[in-house]
Tab-separated table of C-alpha atoms in Angstrom:
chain	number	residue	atom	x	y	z
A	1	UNK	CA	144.172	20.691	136.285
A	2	UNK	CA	141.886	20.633	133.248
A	3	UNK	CA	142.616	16.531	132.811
A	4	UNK	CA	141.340	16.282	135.747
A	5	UNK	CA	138.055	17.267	135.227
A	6	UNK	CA	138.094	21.457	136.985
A	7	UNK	CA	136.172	23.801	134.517
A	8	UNK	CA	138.528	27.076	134.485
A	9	UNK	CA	137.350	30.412	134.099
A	10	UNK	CA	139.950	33.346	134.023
A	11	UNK	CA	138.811	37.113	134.172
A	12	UNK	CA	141.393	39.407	133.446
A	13	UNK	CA	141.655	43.153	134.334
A	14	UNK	CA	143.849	46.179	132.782
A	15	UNK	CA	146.331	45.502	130.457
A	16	UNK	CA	146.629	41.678	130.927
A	17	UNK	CA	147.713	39.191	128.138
A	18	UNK	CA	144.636	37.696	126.613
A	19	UNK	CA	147.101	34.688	125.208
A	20	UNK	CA	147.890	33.960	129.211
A	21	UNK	CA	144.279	34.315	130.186
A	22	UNK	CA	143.548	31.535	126.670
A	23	UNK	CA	146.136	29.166	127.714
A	24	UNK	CA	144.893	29.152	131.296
A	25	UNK	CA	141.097	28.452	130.902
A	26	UNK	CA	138.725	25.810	129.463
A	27	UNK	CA	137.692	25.594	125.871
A	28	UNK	CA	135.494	27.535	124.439
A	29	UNK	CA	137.362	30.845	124.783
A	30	UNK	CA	134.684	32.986	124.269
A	31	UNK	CA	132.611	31.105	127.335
A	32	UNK	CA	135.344	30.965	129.843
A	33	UNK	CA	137.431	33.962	128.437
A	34	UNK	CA	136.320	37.427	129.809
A	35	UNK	CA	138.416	40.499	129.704
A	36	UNK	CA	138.077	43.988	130.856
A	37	UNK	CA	140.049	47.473	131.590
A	38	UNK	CA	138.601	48.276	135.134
A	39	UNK	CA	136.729	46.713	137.888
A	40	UNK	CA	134.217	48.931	137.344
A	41	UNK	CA	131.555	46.122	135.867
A	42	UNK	CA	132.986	43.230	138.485
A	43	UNK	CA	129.374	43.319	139.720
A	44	UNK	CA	128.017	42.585	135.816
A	45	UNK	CA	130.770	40.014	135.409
A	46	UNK	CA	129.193	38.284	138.739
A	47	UNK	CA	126.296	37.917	137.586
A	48	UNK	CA	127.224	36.855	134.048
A	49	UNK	CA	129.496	34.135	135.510
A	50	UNK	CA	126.592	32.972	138.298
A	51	UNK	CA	123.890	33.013	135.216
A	52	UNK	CA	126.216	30.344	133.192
A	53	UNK	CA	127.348	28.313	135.930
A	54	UNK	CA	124.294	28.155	138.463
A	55	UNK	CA	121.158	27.522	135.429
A	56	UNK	CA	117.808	27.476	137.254
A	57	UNK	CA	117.127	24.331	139.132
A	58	UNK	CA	113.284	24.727	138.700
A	59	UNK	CA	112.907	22.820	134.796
A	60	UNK	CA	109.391	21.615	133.389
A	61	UNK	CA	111.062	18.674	132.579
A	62	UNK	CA	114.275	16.992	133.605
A	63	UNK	CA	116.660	17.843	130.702
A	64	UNK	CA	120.152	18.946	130.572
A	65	UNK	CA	120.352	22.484	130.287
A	66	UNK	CA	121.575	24.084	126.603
A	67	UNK	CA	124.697	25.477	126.573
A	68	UNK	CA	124.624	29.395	127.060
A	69	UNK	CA	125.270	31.677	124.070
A	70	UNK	CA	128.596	34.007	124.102
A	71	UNK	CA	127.281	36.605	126.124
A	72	UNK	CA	128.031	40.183	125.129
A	73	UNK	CA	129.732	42.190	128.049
A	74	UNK	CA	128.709	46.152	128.314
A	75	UNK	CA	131.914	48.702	126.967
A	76	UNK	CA	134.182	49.984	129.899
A	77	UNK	CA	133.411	53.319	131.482
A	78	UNK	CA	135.966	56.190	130.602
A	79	UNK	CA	137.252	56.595	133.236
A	80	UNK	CA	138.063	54.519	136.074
A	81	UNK	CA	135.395	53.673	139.625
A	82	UNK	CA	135.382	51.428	142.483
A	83	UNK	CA	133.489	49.157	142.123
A	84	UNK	CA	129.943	48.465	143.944
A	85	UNK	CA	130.180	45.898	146.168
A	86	UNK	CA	128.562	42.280	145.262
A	87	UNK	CA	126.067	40.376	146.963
A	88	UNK	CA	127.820	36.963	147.240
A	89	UNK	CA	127.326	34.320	144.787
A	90	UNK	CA	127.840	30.331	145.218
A	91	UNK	CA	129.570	29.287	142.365
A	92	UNK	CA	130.741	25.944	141.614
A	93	UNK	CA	135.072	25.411	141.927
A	94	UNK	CA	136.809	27.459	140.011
A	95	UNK	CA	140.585	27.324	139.851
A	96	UNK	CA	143.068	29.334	137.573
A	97	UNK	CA	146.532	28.420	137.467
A	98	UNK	CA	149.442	30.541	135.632
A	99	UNK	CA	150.933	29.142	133.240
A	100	UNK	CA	152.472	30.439	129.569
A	101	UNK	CA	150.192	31.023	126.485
A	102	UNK	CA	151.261	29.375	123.316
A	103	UNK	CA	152.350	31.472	120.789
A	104	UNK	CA	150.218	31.906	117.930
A	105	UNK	CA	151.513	30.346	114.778
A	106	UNK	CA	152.063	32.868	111.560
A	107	UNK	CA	150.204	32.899	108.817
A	108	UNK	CA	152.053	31.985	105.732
A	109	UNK	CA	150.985	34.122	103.082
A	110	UNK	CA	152.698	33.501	99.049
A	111	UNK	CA	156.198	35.632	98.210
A	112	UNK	CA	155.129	38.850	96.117
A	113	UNK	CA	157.364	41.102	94.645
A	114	UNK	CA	157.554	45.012	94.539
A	115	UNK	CA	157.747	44.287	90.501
A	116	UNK	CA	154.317	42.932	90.867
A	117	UNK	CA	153.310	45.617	92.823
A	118	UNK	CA	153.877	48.340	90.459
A	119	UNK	CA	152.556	46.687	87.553
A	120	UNK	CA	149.287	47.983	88.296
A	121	UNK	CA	149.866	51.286	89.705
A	122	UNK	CA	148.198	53.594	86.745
A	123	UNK	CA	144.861	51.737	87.580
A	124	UNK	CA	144.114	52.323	90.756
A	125	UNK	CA	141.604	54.254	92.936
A	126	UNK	CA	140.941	53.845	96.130
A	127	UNK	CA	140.754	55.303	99.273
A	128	UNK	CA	143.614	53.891	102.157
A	129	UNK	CA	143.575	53.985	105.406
A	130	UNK	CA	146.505	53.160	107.809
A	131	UNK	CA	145.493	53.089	111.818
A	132	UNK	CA	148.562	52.186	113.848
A	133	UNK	CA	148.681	51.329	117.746
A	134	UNK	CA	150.718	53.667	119.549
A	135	UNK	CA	150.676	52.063	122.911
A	136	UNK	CA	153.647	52.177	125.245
A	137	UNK	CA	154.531	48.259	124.260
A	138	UNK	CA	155.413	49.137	120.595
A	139	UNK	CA	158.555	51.608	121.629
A	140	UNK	CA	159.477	54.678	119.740
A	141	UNK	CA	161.823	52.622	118.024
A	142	UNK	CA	159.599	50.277	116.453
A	143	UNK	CA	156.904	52.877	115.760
A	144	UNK	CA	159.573	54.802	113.554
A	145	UNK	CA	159.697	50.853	111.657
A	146	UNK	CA	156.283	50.781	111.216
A	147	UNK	CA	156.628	54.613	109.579
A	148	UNK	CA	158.949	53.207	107.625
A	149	UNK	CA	156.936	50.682	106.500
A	150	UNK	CA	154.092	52.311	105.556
A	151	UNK	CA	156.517	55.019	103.612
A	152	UNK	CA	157.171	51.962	101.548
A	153	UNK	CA	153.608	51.297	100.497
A	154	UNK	CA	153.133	55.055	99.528
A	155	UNK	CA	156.080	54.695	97.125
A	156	UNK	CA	153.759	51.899	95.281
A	157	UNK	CA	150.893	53.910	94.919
A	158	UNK	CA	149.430	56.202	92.353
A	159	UNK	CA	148.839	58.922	94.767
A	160	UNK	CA	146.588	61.349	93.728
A	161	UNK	CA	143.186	63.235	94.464
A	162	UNK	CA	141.501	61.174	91.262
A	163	UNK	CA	143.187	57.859	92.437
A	164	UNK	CA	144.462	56.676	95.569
A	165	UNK	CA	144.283	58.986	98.756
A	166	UNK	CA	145.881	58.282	102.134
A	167	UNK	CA	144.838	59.199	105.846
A	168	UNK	CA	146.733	58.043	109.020
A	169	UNK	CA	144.886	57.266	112.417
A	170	UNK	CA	147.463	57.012	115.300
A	171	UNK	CA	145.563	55.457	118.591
A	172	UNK	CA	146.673	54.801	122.361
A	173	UNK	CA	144.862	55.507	125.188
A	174	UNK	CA	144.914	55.575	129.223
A	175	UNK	CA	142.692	54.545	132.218
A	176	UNK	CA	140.167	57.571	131.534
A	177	UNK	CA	140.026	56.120	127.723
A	178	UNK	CA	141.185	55.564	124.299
A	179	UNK	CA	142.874	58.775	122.373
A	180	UNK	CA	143.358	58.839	118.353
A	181	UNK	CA	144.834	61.254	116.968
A	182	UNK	CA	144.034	61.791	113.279
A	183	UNK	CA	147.473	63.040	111.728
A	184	UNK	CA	145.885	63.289	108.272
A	185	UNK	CA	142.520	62.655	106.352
A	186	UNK	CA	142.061	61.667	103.236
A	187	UNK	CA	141.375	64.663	101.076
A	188	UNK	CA	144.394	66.556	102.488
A	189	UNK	CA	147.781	65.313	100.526
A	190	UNK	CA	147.455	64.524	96.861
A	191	UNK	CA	151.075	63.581	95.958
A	192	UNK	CA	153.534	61.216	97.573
A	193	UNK	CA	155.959	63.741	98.074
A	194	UNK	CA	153.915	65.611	100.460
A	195	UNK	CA	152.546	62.687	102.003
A	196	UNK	CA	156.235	61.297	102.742
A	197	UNK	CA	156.567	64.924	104.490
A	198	UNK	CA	152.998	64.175	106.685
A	199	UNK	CA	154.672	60.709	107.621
A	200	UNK	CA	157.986	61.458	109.017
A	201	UNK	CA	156.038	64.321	111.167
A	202	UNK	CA	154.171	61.722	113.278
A	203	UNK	CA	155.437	61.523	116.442
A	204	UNK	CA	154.782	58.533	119.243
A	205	UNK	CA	152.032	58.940	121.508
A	206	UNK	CA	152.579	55.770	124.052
A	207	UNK	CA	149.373	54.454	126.013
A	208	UNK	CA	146.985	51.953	126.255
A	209	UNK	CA	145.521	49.703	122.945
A	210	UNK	CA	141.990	51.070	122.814
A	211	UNK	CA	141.882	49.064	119.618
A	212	UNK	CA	137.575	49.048	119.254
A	213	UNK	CA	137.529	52.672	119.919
A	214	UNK	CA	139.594	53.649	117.186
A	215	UNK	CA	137.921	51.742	114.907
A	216	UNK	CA	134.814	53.876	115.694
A	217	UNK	CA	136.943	56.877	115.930
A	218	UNK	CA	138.363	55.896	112.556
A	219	UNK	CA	134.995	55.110	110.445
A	220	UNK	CA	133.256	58.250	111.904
A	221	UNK	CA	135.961	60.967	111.192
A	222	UNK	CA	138.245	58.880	108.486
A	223	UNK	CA	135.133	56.875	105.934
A	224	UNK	CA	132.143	58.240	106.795
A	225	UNK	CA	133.141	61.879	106.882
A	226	UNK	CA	135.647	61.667	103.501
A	227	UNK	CA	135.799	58.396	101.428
A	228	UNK	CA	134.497	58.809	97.716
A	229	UNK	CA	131.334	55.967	97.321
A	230	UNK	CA	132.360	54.884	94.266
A	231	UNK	CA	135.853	53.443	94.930
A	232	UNK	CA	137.375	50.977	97.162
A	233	UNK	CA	137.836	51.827	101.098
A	234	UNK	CA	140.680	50.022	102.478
A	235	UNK	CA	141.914	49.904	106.067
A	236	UNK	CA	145.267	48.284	107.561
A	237	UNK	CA	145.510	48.125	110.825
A	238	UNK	CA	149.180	46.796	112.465
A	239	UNK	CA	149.092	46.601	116.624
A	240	UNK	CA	151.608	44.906	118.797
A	241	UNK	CA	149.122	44.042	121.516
A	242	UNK	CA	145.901	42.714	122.125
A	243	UNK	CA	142.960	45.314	122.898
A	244	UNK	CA	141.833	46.546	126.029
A	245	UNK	CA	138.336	47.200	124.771
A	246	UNK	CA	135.607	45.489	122.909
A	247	UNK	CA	136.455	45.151	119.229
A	248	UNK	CA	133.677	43.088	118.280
A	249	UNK	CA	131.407	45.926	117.100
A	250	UNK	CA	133.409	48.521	115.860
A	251	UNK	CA	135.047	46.381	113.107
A	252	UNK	CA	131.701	44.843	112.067
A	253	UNK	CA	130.482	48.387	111.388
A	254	UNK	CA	133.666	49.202	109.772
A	255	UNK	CA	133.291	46.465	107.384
A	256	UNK	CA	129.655	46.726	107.005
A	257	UNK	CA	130.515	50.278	105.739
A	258	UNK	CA	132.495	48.565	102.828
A	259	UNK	CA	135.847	48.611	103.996
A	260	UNK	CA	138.174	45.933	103.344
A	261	UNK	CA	140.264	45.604	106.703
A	262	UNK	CA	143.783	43.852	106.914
A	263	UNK	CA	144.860	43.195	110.451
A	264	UNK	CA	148.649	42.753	111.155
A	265	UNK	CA	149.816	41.725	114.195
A	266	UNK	CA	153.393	42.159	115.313
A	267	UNK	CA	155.042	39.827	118.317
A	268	UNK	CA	152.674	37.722	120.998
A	269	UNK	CA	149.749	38.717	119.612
A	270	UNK	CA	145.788	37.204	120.056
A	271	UNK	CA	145.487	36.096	116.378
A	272	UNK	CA	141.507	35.522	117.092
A	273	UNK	CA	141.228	39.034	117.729
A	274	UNK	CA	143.004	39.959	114.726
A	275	UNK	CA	140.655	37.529	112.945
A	276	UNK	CA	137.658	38.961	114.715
A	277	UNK	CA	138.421	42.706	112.986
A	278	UNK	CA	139.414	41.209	109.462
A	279	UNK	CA	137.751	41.291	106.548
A	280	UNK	CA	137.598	37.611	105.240
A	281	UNK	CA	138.521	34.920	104.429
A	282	UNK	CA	141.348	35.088	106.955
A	283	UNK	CA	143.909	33.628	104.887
A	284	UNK	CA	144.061	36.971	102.734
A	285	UNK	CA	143.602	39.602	105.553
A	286	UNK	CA	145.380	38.563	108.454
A	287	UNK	CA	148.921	38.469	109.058
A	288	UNK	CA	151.716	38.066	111.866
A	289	UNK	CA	155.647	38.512	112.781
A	290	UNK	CA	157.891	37.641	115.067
A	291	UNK	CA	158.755	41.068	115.026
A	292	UNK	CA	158.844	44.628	113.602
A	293	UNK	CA	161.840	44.378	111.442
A	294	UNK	CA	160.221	41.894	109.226
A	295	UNK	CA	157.199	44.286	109.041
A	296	UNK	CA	158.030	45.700	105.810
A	297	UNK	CA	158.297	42.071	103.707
A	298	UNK	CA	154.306	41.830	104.718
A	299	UNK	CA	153.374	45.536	103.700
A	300	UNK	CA	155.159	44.373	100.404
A	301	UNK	CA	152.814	41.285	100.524
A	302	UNK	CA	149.854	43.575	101.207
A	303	UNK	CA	150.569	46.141	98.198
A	304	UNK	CA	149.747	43.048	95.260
A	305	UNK	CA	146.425	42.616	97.333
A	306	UNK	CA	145.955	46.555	97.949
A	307	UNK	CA	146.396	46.959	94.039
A	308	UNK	CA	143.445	44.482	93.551
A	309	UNK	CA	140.876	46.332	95.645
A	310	UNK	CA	141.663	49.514	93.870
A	311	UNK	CA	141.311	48.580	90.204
A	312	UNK	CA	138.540	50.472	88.561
């Protein structure tokens, strides 16, 4: 359809799969891309869409029109409203067509060892933050992995009130919002014993991904309420799913706050979103798998590059 010439815009709503909605439309993503939990802005995302395709006809001169800038698209409401009803807008053909989204290919990232790992242990400091997606499309059985897996990076840490501290975001959410719950801050466990104890407490909280809201959620109550200024902040995030909210603007101020974010995205995941909340270059801060048994070889990866951020 594209070959032959039909500009595609696709416009999805609720929990849709942002790689279906990239595979279907035209290039650029981020003009003919839109995405969005409720129909509560339809009448905004008219007007958007008439503004790029129908330009004013009245020019000072005849001149092709510049090509619009991304637009940025208000956040969702919290909870869920019909929408008003549109005045009706000529737009120029626009056809969608299902088909299925490429997979996004894995990073490669270089073989580290746990050896390597622990060779710098008695120098750190920092201050770590995991924040894992609890939605309904992880299962219970691959949230307990992902426990697992961060259990593993506490065991190559110098844990300690003086060196590196630990807090744990949980987030999900439903159609009146995103909902974090903050299972432990930073200044509460100074030992990994009792930290391995706070761990295998968490329990699965199923939902939506309200990924940009609990990036807010997490620099609010998380960095700005306990990190220590004068050593590194580090967050890893690890989601299954792509994010039913803007996360545009929440991970800019989390990084603009100095924190070093690592995205990791498990499965048939939008790797431009994970891109979007990583610190950069990408190379070193994003990474995929297939799947969440081979989540623990990349949290192995991530402690060599962890270690660096926290030497004093």
């Amino acid at each position: 359809m594209k070959a032959f010439g039909v500009e595609v815009f696709s416009i999805g709503v609720g929990e849709v799969n942002y790689n279906t909605l990239q595979a279907i439309a035209s290039a650029p993503d981020k003009k003919h891309v839109t995405q969005f939990i409720d129909l509560s802005d339809m009448q905004e995302i008219i007007t958007i869409l008439s503004d790029i395709l129908c330009p004013s006809a009245v020019t000072t001169e005849p001149a092709s029109p510049p090509s619009p800038e991304p637009v940025s698209l208000p956040q969702e409401t919290s909870a869920p409203v019909s929408p008003p009803s549109p005045e009706p807008v000529s737009l120029p053909q626009v056809t969608t067509a299902l088909v299925s989204p490429a997979s996004p290919e894995p990073a490669t990232q270089p073989e580290v060892t746990a050896s390597a790992v622990k060779e710098c242990v008695a120098e750190q400091k920092a201050d770590l933050v995991f924040l894992l997606d609890g939605s309904t499309s992880v299962t219970e059985d691959n949230f307990m992995k992902v426990l697992n897996a961060v259990q593993m990076i506490v065991d190559s840490l110098n844990i300690g009130a003086d060196k590196v501290r630990v807090a744990l975001v949980q987030y999900s959410g439903s159609f009146f919002g995103g909902k974090n719950t903050l299972h432990f801050n930073l200044d509460q466990y100074n030992n990994a014993a009792d930290l391995h104890k706070a761990i295998s407490s968490v329990s699965y909280m199923k939902g939506f991904t309200y990924t940009g809201k609990a990036l807010d959620y997490t620099l609010k109550n998380v960095f700005e309420a306990k990190a220590r200024p004068s050593v590194a902040k580090v967050l890893i995030l690890i989601t299954d799913g792509n994010a039913n909210d803007i996360v545009t603007i929440p991970a800019k101020n989390v990084k603009d706050f100095g924190v070093t974010v690592y995205s990791i995205g498990v499965g048939n995941i939008n790797l431009d979103q994970l891109k979007e909340i990583a610190s950069d270059p990408d190379s070193e801060h994003v990474f995929t798998v297939e799947n969440f048994a081979n989540l623990e070889k990349i949290l192995q990866q991530l402690g060599s590059s962890i270690c660096d951020e926290a030497q004093v």
